[in-house]
XYZ file of C-alpha atoms in Angstrom:
228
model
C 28.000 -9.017 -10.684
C 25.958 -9.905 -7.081
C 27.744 -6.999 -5.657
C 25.383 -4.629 -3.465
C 25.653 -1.579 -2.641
C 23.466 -0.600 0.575
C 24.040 3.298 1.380
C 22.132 2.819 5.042
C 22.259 0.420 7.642
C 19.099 -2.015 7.173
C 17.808 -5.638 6.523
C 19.861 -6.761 3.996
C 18.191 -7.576 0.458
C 16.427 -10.880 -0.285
C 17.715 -11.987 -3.716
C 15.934 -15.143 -5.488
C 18.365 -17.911 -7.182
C 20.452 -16.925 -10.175
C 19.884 -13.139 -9.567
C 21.899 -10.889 -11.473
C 23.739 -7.550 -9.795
C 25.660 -5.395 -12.132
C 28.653 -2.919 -11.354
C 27.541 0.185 -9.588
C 23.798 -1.091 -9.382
C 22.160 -0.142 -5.712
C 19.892 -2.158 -4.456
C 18.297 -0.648 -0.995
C 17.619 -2.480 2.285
C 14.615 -4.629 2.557
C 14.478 -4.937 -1.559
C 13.126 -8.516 -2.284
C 14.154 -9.323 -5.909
C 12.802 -12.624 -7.770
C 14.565 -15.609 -9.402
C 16.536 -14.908 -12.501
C 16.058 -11.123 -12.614
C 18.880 -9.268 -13.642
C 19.692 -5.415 -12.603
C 21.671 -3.542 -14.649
C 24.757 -1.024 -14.583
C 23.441 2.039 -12.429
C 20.391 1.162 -12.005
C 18.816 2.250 -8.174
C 15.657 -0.467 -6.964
C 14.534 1.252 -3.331
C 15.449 4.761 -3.434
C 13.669 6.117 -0.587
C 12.539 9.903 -1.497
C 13.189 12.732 -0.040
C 11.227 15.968 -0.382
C 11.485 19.533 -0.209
C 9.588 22.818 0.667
C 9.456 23.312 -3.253
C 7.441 20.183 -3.412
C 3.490 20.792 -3.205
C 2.537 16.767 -2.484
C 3.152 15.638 1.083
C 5.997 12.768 0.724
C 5.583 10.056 3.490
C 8.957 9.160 5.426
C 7.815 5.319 6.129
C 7.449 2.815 3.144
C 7.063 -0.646 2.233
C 10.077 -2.647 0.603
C 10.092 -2.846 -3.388
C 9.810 -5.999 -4.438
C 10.940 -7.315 -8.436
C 9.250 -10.629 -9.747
C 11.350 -13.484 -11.466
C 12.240 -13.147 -14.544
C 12.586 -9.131 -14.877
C 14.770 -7.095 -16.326
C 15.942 -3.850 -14.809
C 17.838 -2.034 -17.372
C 20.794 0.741 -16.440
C 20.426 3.886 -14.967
C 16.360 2.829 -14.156
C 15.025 3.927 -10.700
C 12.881 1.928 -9.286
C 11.839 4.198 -5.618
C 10.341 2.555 -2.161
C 7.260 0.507 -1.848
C 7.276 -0.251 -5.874
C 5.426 -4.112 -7.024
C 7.104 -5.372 -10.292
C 4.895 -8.213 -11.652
C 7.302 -11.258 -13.240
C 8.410 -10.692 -16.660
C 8.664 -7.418 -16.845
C 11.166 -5.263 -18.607
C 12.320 -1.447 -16.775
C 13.931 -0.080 -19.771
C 17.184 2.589 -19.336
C 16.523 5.265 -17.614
C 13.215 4.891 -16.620
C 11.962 6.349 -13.627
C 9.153 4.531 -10.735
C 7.544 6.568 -8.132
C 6.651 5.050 -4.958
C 3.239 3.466 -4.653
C 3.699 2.466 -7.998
C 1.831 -0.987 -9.076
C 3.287 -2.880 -12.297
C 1.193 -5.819 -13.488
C 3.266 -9.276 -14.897
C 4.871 -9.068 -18.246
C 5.146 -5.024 -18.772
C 7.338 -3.247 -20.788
C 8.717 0.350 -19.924
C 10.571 1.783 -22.553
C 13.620 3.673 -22.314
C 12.818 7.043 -20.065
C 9.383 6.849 -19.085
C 8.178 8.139 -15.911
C 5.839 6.915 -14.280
C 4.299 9.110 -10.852
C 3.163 7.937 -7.535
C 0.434 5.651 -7.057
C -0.202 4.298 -10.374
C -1.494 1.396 -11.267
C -0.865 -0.472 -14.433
C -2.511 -4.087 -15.647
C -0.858 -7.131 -17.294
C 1.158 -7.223 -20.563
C 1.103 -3.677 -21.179
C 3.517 -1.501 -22.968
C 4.657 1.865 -22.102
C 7.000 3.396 -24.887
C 9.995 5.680 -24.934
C 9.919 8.933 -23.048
C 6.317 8.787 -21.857
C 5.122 10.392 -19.021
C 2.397 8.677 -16.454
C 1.214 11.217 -14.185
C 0.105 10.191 -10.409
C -2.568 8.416 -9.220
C -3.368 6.973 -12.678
C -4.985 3.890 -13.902
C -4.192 1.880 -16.906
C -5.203 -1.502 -17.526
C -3.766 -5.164 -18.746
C -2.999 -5.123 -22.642
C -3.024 -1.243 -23.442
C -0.265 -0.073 -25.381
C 1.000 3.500 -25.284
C 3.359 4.830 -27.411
C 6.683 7.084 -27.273
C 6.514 10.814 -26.166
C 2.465 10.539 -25.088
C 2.072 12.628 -22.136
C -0.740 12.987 -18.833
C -1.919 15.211 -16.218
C -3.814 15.157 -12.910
C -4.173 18.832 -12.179
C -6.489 21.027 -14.431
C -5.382 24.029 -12.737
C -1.258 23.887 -13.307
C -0.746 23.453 -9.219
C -2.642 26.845 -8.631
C -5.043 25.000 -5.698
C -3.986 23.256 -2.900
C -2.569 19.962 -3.154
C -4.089 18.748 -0.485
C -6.900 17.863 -2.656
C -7.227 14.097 -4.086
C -5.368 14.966 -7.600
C -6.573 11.913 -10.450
C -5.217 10.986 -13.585
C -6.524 9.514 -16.809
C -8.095 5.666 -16.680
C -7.034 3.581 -19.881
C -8.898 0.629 -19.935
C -7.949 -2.729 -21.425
C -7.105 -3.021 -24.712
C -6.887 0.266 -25.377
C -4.176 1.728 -27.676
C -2.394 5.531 -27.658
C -0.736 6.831 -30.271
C 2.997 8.949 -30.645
C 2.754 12.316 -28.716
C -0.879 11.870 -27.400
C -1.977 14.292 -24.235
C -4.485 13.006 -22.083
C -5.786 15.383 -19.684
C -6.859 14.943 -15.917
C -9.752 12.686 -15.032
C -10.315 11.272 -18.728
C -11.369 7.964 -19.355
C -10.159 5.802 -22.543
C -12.750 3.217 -23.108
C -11.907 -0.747 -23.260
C -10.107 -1.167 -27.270
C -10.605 2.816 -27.698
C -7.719 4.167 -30.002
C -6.535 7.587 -29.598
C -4.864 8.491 -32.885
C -1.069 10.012 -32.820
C -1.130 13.838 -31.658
C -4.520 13.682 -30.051
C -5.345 16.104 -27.111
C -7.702 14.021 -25.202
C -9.918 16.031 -23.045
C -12.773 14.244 -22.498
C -13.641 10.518 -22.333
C -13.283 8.139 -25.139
C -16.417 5.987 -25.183
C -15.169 1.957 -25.622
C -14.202 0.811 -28.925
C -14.301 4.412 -30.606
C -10.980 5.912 -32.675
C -10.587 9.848 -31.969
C -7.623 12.240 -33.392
C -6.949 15.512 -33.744
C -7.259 18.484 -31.067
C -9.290 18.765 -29.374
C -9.499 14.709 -30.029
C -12.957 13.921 -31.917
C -14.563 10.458 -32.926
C -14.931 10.703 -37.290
C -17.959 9.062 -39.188
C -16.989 5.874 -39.865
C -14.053 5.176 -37.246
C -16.221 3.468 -34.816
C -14.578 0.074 -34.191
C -16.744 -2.813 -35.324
C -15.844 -4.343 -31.433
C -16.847 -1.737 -30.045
C-alpha cells in the first residue's frame, strides 16, 4: 500500500495522514487526497482526458487537480478524471466512472458502475445506485436517492445539432427519490421530495412532493404526497 504510480512528470501528490494506496492504484500529479481515505486496487484519481475527432464536445487540455476529502473510499477499478471535488465521507464504488468538472457533495454514495458526465453537480448525502448513468451538466441535490439502472439525457435531438450549444440535463431537487430503471429526459425538473416510480419515462417536470409512474410518467389521483 502508499505506492504511487505517476505516469508523467509533475508535482507530486499531496496525501493526508493515514492515507491508504493499494497495488496498481494511480494516483496523478497534483491529486490532493484527505486523511484516512483509502484507494483501492486499480483504481485511477486524475486521469487527464484525452479526446478525439469522434468526440462532438470540445475537451479542454488544462485542468484543475482532483482533490478526495478525509474519510473516502475509492473502491477498485473507479476513475476518478482531472479537476473532480470529492466531499468527505464519500464512497466511489467499483468501477465507477467521474468526468471532469464533476462536483460530489460530503457523504455520497456511488454504487458500483455509475457514470457520472462532465460538469455535474451533486448535493450532500446522496445516493447514486448501481449502473446509473448521470448525463453532463446535471444537477442533483443533497439527500436524493436514485436507484440502480435509472438513466439521463441532455440532448433531445440524439447529437444531430451542433454541440456547440449549452447541452442541460435533468435538476433533482432535494429529497427527491428515483426509482429502478427510471429515464429522465433533457431539461426536466424533479421537484423537492417528488418520487418518480420504477420504469418511469420522465419527460416533463415533476411538480414538488408529487409521485408519477408509468410512460410517459403521470401524477395518479391520490398519489400526491401529503408534504408536498
Amino acid at each position: 500500500m502508499r505506492s504511487i504510480n505517476q505516469t508523467k512528470v509533475g508535482p507530486l501528490p499531496r496525501l493526508g495522514s493515514h492515507v491508504e494506496i493499494h497495488d496498481s492504484a494511480v494516483i496523478y500529479p497534483a491529486t490532493q487526497i484527505g486523511s484516512r481515505t483509502a484507494v483501492f486496487e486499480g483504481a485511477i484519481v486524475g486521469r487527464v482526458p484525452k479526446s478525439t475527432r469522434a468526440v462532438s464536445r470540445r475537451v479542454a487540455t488544462r485542468f484543475r487537480p482532483t482533490v478526495v476529502g478525509k474519510d473516502c473510499v475509492i473502491c477498485p477499478h473507479a476513475i476518478l478524471y482531472a479537476d473532480v471535488r470529492v466531499g468527505p465521507g464519500s464512497l466511489i464504488g467499483d468501477g465507477a466512472s467521474v468526468r471532469e468538472g464533476v462536483r460530489i457533495g460530503k457523504k455520497c454514495l456511488l454504487g458500483r458502475y455509475v457514470t457520472i458526465n462532465y460538469a455535474t453537480r451533486i448535493g450532500d448525502n446522496t445516493k447514486i445506485m448501481d449502473g446509473t448513468h448521470i448525463t453532463g451538466n446535471m444537477r442533483i441535490g443533497s439527500n436524493v436517492f436514485i436507484g440502480p439502472l435509472v438513466s439521463s439525457a441532455n440532448d433531445n435531438t440524439m447529437g444531430s445539432r451542433d454541440y456547440s450549444e449549452k447541452l442541460r440535463g435533468p435538476v433533482i431537487e432535494d429529497g427527491a427519490k428515483i426509482g429502478a430503471g427510471a429515464t429522465l429526459l433533457p431539461g426536466v425538473r424533479i421537484g423537492r421530495s417528488a418520487i418518480v416510480g420504477a420504469g418511469a419515462t420522465v419527460t416533463r417536470n415533476v411538480p414538488r412532493g408529487s409521485v408519477v409512474f408509468g410512460t410517459p410518467a403521470r401524477p395518479h389521483q391520490g398519489a400526491l404526497r401529503p408534504d408536498g
